[in-house]
Coordinates of C-alpha atoms and ligand atoms in Angstrom, one line a residue:
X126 CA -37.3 -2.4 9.2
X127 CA -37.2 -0.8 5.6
X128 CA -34.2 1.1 4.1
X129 CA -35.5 4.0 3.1
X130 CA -35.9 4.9 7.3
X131 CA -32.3 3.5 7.5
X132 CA -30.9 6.3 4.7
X133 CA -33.4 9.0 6.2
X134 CA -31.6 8.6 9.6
X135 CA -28.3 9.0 8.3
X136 CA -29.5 11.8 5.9
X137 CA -30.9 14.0 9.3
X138 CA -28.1 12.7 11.3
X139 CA -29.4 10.1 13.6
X140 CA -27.4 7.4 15.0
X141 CA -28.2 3.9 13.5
X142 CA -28.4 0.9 15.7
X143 CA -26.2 -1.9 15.0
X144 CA -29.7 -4.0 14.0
X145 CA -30.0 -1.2 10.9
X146 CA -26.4 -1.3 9.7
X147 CA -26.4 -5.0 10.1
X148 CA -29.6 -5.1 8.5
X149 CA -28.8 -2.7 5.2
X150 CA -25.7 -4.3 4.9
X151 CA -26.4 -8.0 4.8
X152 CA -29.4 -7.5 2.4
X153 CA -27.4 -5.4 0.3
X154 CA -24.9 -8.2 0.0
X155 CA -27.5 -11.3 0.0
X156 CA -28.9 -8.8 -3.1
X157 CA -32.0 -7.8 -1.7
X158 CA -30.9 -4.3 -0.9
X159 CA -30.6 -2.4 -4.9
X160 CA -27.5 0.0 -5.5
X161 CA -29.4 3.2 -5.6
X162 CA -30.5 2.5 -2.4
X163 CA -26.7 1.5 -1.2
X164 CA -25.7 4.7 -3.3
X165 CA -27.9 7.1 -1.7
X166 CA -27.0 5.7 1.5
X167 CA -23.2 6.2 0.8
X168 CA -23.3 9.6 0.2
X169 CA -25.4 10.3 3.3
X170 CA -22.0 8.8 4.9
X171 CA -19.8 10.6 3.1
X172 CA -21.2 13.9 3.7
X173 CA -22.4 12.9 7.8
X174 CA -19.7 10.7 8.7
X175 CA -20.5 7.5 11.5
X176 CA -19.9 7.8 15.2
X177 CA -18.1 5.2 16.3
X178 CA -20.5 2.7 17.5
X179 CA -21.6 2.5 13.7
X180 CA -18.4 2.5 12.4
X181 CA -17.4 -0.6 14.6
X182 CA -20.5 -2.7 13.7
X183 CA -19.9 -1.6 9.6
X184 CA -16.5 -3.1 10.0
X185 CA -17.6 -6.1 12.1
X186 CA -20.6 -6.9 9.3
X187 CA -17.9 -6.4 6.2
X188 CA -15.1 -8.6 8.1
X189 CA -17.7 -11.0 8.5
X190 CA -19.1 -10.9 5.1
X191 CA -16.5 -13.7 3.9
X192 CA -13.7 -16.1 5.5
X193 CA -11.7 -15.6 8.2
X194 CA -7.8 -16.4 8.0
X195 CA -6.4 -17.5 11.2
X196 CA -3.4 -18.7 10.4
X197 CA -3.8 -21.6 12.9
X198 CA -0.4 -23.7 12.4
X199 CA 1.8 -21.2 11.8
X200 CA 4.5 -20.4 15.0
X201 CA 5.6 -17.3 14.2
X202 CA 4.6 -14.1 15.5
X203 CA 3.3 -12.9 12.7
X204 CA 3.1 -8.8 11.3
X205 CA 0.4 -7.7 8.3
X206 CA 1.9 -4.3 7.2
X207 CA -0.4 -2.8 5.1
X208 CA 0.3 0.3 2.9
X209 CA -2.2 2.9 2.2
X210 CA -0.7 2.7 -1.2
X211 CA 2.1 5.4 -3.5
X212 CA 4.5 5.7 -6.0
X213 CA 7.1 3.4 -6.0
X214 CA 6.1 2.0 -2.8
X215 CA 8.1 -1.7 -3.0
X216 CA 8.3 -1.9 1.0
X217 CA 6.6 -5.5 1.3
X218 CA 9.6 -7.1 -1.0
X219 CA 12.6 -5.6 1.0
X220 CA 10.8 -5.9 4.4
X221 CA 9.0 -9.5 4.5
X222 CA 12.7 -10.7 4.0
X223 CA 14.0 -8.6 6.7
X224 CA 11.4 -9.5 9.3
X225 CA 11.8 -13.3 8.5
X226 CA 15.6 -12.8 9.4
X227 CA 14.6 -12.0 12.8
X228 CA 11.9 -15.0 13.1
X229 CA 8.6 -12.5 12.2
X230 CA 6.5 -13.8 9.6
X231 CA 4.3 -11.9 7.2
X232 CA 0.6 -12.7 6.9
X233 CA -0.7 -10.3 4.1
X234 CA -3.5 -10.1 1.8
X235 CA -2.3 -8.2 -1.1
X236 CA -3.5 -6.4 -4.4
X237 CA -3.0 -5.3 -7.7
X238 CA -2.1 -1.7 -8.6
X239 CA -5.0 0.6 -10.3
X240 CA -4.2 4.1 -11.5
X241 CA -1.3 5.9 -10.2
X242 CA -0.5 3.4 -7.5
X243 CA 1.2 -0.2 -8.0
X244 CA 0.4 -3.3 -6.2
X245 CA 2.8 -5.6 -4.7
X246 CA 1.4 -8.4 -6.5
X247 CA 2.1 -6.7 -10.2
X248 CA 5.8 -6.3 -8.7
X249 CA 6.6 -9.9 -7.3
X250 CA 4.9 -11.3 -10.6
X251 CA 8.0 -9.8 -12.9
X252 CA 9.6 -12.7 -11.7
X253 CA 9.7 -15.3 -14.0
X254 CA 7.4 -18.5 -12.9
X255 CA 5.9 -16.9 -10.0
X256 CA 2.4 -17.4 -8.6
X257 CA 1.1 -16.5 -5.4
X258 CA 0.0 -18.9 -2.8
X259 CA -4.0 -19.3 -3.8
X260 CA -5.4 -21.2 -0.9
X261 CA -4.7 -20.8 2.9
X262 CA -2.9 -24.1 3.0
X263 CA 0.0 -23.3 0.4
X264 CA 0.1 -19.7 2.1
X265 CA 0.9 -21.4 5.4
X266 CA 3.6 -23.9 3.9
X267 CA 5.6 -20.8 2.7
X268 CA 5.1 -19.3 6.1
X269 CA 6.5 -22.1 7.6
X270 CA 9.1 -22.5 5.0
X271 CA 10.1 -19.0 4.6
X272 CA 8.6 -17.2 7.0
X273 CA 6.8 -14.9 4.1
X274 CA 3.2 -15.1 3.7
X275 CA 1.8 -12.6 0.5
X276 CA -0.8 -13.9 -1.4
X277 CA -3.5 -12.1 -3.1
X278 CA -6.8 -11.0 -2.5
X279 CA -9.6 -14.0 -2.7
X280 CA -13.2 -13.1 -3.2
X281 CA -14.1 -15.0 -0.8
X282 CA -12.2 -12.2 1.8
X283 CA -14.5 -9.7 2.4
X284 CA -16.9 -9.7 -0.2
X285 CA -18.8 -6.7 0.8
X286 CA -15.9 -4.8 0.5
X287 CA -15.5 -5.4 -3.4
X288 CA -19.1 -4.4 -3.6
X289 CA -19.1 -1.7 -1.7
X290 CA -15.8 -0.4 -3.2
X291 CA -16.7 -0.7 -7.1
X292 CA -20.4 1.3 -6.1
X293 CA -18.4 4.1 -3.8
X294 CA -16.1 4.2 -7.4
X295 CA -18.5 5.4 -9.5
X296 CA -20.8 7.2 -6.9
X297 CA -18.1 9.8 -5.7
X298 CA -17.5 8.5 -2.4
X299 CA -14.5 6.7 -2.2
X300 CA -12.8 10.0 0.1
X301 CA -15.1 9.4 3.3
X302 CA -13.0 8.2 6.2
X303 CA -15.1 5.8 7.7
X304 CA -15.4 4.4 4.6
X305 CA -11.9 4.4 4.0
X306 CA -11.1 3.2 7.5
X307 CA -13.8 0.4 7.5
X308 CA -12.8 -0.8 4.1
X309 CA -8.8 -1.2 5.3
X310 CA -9.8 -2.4 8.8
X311 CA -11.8 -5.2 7.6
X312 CA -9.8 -6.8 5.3
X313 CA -6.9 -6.7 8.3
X314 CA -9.4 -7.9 10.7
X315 CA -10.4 -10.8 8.5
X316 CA -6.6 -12.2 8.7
X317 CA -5.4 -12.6 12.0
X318 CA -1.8 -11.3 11.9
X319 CA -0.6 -10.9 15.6
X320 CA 0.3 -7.3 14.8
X321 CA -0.8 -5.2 12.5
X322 CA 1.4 -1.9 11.2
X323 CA -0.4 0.9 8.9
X324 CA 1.9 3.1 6.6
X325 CA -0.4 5.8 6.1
X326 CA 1.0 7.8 3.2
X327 CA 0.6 11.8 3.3
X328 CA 0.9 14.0 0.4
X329 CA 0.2 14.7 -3.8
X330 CA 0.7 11.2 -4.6
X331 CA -1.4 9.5 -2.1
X332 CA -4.9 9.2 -0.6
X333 CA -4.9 11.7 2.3
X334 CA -3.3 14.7 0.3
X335 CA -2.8 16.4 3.7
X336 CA -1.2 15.6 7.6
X337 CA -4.5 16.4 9.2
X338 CA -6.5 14.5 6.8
X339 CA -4.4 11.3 7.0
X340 CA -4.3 11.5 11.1
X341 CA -8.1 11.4 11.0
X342 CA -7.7 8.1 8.9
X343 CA -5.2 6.8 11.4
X344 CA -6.6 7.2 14.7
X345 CA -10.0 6.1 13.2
X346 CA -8.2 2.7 12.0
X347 CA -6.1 2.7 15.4
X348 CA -9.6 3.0 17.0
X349 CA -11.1 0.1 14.9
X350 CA -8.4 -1.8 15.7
X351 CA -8.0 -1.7 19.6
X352 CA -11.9 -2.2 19.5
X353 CA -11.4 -5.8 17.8
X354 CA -8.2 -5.9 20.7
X355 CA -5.9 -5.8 18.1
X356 CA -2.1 -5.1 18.6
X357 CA -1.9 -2.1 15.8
X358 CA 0.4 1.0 14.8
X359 CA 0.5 3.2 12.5
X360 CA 3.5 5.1 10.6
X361 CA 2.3 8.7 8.7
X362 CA 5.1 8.8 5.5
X363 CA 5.9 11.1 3.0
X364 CA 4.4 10.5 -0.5
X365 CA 4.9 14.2 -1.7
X366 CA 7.4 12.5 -3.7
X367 CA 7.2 8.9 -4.8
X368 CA 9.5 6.2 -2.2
X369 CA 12.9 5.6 -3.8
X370 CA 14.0 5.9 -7.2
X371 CA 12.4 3.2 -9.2
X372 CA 8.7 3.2 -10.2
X373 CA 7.9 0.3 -11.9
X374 CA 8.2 -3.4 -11.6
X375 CA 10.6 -5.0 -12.4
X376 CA 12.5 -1.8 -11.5
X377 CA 11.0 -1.9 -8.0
X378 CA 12.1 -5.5 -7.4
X379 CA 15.9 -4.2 -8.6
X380 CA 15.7 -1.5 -6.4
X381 CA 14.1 -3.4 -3.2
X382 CA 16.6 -6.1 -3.7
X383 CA 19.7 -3.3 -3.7
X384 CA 18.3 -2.0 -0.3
X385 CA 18.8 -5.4 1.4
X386 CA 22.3 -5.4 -0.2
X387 CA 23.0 -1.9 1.5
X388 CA 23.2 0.3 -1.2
X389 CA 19.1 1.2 -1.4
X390 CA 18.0 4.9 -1.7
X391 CA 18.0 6.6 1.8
X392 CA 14.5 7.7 2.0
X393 CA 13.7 3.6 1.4
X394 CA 15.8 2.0 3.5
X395 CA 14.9 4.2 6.0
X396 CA 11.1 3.2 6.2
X397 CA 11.9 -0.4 5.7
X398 CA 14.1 -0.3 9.1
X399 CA 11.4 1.7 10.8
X400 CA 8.9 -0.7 9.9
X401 CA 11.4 -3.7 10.9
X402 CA 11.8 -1.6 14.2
X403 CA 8.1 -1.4 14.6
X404 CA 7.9 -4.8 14.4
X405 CA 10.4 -5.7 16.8
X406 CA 8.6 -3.4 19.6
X407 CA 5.6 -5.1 18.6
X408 CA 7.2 -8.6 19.4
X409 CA 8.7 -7.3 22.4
X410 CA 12.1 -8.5 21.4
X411 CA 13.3 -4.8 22.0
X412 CA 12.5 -1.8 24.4
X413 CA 12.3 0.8 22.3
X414 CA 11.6 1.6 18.2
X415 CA 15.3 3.2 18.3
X416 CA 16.4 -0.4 19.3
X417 CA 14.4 -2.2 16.7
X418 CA 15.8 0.2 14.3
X419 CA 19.5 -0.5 15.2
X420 CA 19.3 -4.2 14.7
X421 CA 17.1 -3.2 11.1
X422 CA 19.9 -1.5 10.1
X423 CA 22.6 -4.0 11.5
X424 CA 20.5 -7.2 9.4
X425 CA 20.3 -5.3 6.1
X426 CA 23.5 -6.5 4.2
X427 CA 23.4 -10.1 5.7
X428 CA 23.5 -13.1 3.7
X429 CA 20.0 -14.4 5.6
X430 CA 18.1 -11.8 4.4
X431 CA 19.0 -12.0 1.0
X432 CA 18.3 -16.3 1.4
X433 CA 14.8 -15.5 2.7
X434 CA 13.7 -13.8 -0.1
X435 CA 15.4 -16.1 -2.5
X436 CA 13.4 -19.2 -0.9
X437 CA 10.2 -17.2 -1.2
X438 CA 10.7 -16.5 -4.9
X439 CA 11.7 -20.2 -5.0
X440 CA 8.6 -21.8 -3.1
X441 CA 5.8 -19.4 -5.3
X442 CA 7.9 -21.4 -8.5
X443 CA 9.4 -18.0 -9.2
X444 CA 13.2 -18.1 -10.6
X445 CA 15.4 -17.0 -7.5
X446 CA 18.7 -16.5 -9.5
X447 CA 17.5 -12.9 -10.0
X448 CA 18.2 -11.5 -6.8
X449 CA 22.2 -11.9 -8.1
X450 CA 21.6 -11.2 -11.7
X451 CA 18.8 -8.6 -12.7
X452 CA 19.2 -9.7 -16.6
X453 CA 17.5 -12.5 -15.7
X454 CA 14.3 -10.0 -15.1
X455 CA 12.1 -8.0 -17.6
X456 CA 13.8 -4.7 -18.1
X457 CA 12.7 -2.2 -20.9
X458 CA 15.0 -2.5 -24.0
X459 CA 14.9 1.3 -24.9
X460 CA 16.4 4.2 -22.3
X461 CA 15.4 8.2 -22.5
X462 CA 16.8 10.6 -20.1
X463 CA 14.2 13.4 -18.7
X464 CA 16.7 16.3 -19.2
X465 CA 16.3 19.5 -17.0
X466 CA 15.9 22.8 -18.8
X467 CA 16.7 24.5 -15.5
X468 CA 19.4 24.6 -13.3
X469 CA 18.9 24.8 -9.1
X470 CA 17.5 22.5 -6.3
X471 CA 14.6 20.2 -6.8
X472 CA 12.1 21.5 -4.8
X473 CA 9.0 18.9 -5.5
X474 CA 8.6 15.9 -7.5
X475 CA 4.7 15.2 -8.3
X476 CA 4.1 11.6 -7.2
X477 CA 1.0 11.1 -8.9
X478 CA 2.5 13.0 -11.9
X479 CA 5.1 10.4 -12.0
X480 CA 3.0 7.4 -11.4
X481 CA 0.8 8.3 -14.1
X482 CA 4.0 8.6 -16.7
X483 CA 4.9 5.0 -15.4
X484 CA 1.0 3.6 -16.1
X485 CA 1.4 4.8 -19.4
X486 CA 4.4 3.8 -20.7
X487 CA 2.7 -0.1 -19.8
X488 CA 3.9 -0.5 -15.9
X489 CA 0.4 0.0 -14.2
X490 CA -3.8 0.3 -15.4
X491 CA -5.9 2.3 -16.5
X492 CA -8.9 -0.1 -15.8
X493 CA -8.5 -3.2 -14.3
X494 CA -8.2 -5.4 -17.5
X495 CA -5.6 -3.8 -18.5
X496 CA -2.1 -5.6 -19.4
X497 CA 1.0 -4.8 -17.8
X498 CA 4.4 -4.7 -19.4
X499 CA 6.7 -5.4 -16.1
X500 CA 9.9 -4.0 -17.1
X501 CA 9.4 -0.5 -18.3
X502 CA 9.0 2.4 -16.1
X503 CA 10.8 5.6 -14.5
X504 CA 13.9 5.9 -12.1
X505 CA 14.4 8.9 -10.9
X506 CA 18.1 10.2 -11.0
X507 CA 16.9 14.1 -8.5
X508 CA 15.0 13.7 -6.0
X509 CA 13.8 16.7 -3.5
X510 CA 16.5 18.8 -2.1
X511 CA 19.0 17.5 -4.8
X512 CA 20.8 20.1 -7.2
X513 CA 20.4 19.8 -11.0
X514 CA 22.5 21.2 -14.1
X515 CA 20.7 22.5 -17.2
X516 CA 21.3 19.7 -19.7
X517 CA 21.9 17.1 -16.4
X518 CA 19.3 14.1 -16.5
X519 CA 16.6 14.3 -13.9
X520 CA 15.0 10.7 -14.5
X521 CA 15.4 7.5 -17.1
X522 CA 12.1 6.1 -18.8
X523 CA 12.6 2.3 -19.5
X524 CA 10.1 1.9 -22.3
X525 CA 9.5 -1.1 -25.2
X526 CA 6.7 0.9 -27.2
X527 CA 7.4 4.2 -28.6
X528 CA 4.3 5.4 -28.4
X529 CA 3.9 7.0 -25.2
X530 CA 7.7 8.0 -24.2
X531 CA 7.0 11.6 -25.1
X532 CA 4.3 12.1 -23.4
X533 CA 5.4 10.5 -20.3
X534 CA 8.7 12.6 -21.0
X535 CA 6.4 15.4 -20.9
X536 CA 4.9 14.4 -17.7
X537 CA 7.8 14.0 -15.6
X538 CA 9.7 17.1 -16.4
X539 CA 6.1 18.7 -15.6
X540 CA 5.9 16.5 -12.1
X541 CA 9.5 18.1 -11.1
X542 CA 9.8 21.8 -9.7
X543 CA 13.5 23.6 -9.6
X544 CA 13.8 26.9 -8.1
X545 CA 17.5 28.8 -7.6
X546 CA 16.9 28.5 -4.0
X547 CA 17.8 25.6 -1.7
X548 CA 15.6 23.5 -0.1
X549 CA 16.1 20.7 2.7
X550 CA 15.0 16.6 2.2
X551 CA 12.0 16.0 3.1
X552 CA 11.6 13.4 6.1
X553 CA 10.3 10.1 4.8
X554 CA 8.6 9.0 8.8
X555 CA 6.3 12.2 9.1
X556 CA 5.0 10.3 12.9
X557 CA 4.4 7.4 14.5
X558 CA 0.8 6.9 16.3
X559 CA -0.3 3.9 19.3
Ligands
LIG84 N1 -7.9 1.2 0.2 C1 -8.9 0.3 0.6 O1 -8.7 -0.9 0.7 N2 -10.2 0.8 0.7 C2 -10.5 2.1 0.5 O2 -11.6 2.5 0.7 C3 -9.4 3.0 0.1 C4 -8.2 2.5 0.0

């Protein structure tokens, strides 16, 4: 067999067998197979897609390019929820909790933020003392303890996917479903959760900038994920404007920990008990997702809740007493307020726009050695459909460093759009696919 036929086929469109995708992949990854051969192939991808017979064996070879997690031990029924990834998307803090309260645990494998997007990691670590769970044992003690199970990423999880990502980064083809799909799909296959739940975000600040886009990506995952006989759904959510109010990490943490107090933003709380409902359906422990959403909504507020995510923070040697006093976290010393030159009704609020602001001030990367400052940020005071004064503050930048606060003042009063006529909130659950 010789690579060159392999990229030719997928150049002219020919189906690959799984003996060629098996074969260009492993020798890639053994490093017999160069990059501009791996590059060339890529782009042959991106521009002719897979069918799905190739698209199952690419995902079977890159889950199987590393360890498997099985979570053997643990008794829980156990959801991964995985998020496509936003702006001021803080769902895994505020929903791990919530799950635990009703006997779910969560298995997940989670990252760092890069670029516009954070990573639940960056958030939990504004906690003073707190480190992840680094091997499979210590993440199955605080299962079993706590009934959360976050870590991050190993390198020793699917490998190929590191590989493949960091080439399809600087060879233009990150935006190639299958690749997209096969990437995700792996590294959920690779940890056996008993159910896994997608949040596919939709809009400016997200991957899949439009619905029909990001369904493509979801019923190609759903398909990947039935294949492997996996118990999967996926939720389609709005990221046209970022989740919440708060966009940064520490802030994120506040704002997570207000929604399991009851007083979280509405388009929040409402994904977190839709997720919770999700789960519930999954576990069979109700009929129907309005069910599961019900006894969300009817947990939020209880001391449990609150208890589980304190003896999470507790068992990763984090300090718990800041989920009743936030001074106690990293918050930005300094204050600005993004004042509106306009009055009206917000009618959009650039995610990405707003993500970037946050990244500069210190709260996310530019590369990936890049140091974060966890308490400064944005929280957004307007968000779509809201009314504004001229003169009336539209968002507060938490900073420490001077230097950047105008131009990430700049940035968000660029992200937001008022008109003089009145526009409706957007819904947060765009659909729900099986
Ligand atoms: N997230 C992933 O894990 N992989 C991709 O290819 C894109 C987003």
């Amino acid at each position: 067999m010789r690579v060159v036929d392999i990229i030719q086929k997928k150049r002219d469109k020919q189906p690959l067998s799984d003996a060629e995708i098996r074969f260009l992949l492993e020798n890639y990854l053994s490093g017999d197979v160069p990059d501009y051969q791996l590059s060339a192939f890529l782009m042959a991808v991106y521009f002719n897609g897979m069918n799905d017979e190739e698209l199952f064996e690419f995902t079977d070879v890159m889950m199987n390019s590393g360890d498997l997690i099985d979570f053997a031990g643990i008794n829980r029924f156990l959801i991964d929820k995985h998020s496509t990834g936003g702006v001021g998307d803080k769902t895994s803090i505020a929903l791990a909790p919530l799950l635990s309260a009703f006997g779910i645990g969560t298995a997940k494998l989670s990252g760092k933020g890069l670029g516009h997007t954070g990573g639940t990691i960056d958030k939990f670590e504004s906690i003073a003392g707190f480190s992840f769970p680094q091997t499979r044992e210590e993440l199955v003690n605080v299962v079993n303890s706590t009934g959360i199970g976050i870590m991050g990423y190993s390198d020793s999880i699917v490998p190929l996917d590191k590989q493949l990502y960091a080439l399809r980064d600087v060879t233009g083809t990150v935006p190639s479903i299958p690749l997209i799909a096969s990437s995700i799909m792996s590294k959920k296959l690779a940890v056996h959760a008993d159910g896994i739940i997608l949040d596919v975000k939709v809009g400016n600040g997200a991957f899949m900038k439009d619905i029909d886009q990001a369904k493509k990506l979801a019923d190609t995952m759903l398909r990947i994920g039935k294949r492997f006989d996996r118990n999967i759904m996926v939720v389609l959510s709005n990221m046209d404007q970022p989740l919440g109010n708060a966009v940064g990490n520490s802030l994120e943490v506040i704002e997570a920990i207000e929604t399991l107090k009851g007083l979280g933003p509405e388009d929040f709380t409402e994904l977190v008990v839709t997720l919770a409902g999700i789960a519930l359906l999954m576990k069979k422990d109700v009929k129907t997702l309005e069910e599961g959403i019900e006894k969300a909504n009817d947990m939020i507020n209880s001391d449990v809740v609150l208890d589980n995510l304190k003896a999470f923070i507790k068992a990763c040697g984090g300090d718990e007493k800041i989920v009743n006093d936030y001074t106690r976290l990293p918050i930005g010393r300094e204050t600005r307020e993004v004042v509106s030159m306009k009055e009206g009704y917000i009618h959009r609020i650039m995610a990405e726009d707003i993500g970037k602001a946050a990244m500069i001030l210190g709260a996310g990367r530019a590369t990936k050695d890049d140091v974060i400052d966890h308490g400064v940020g944005v929280v957004l005071r307007k968000k779509v459909g809201d009314t504004v004064q001229t003169g009336e503050s539209l968002a507060t930048i938490y900073y420490n460093d001077m230097e950047h606060v105008d131009s990430a003042n700049k940035m968000i009063l660029g992200a937001y759009k008022v008109e003089p006529h009145e526009t409706s909130t957007p819904l947060v659950i765009k659909e729900i696919l099986k």
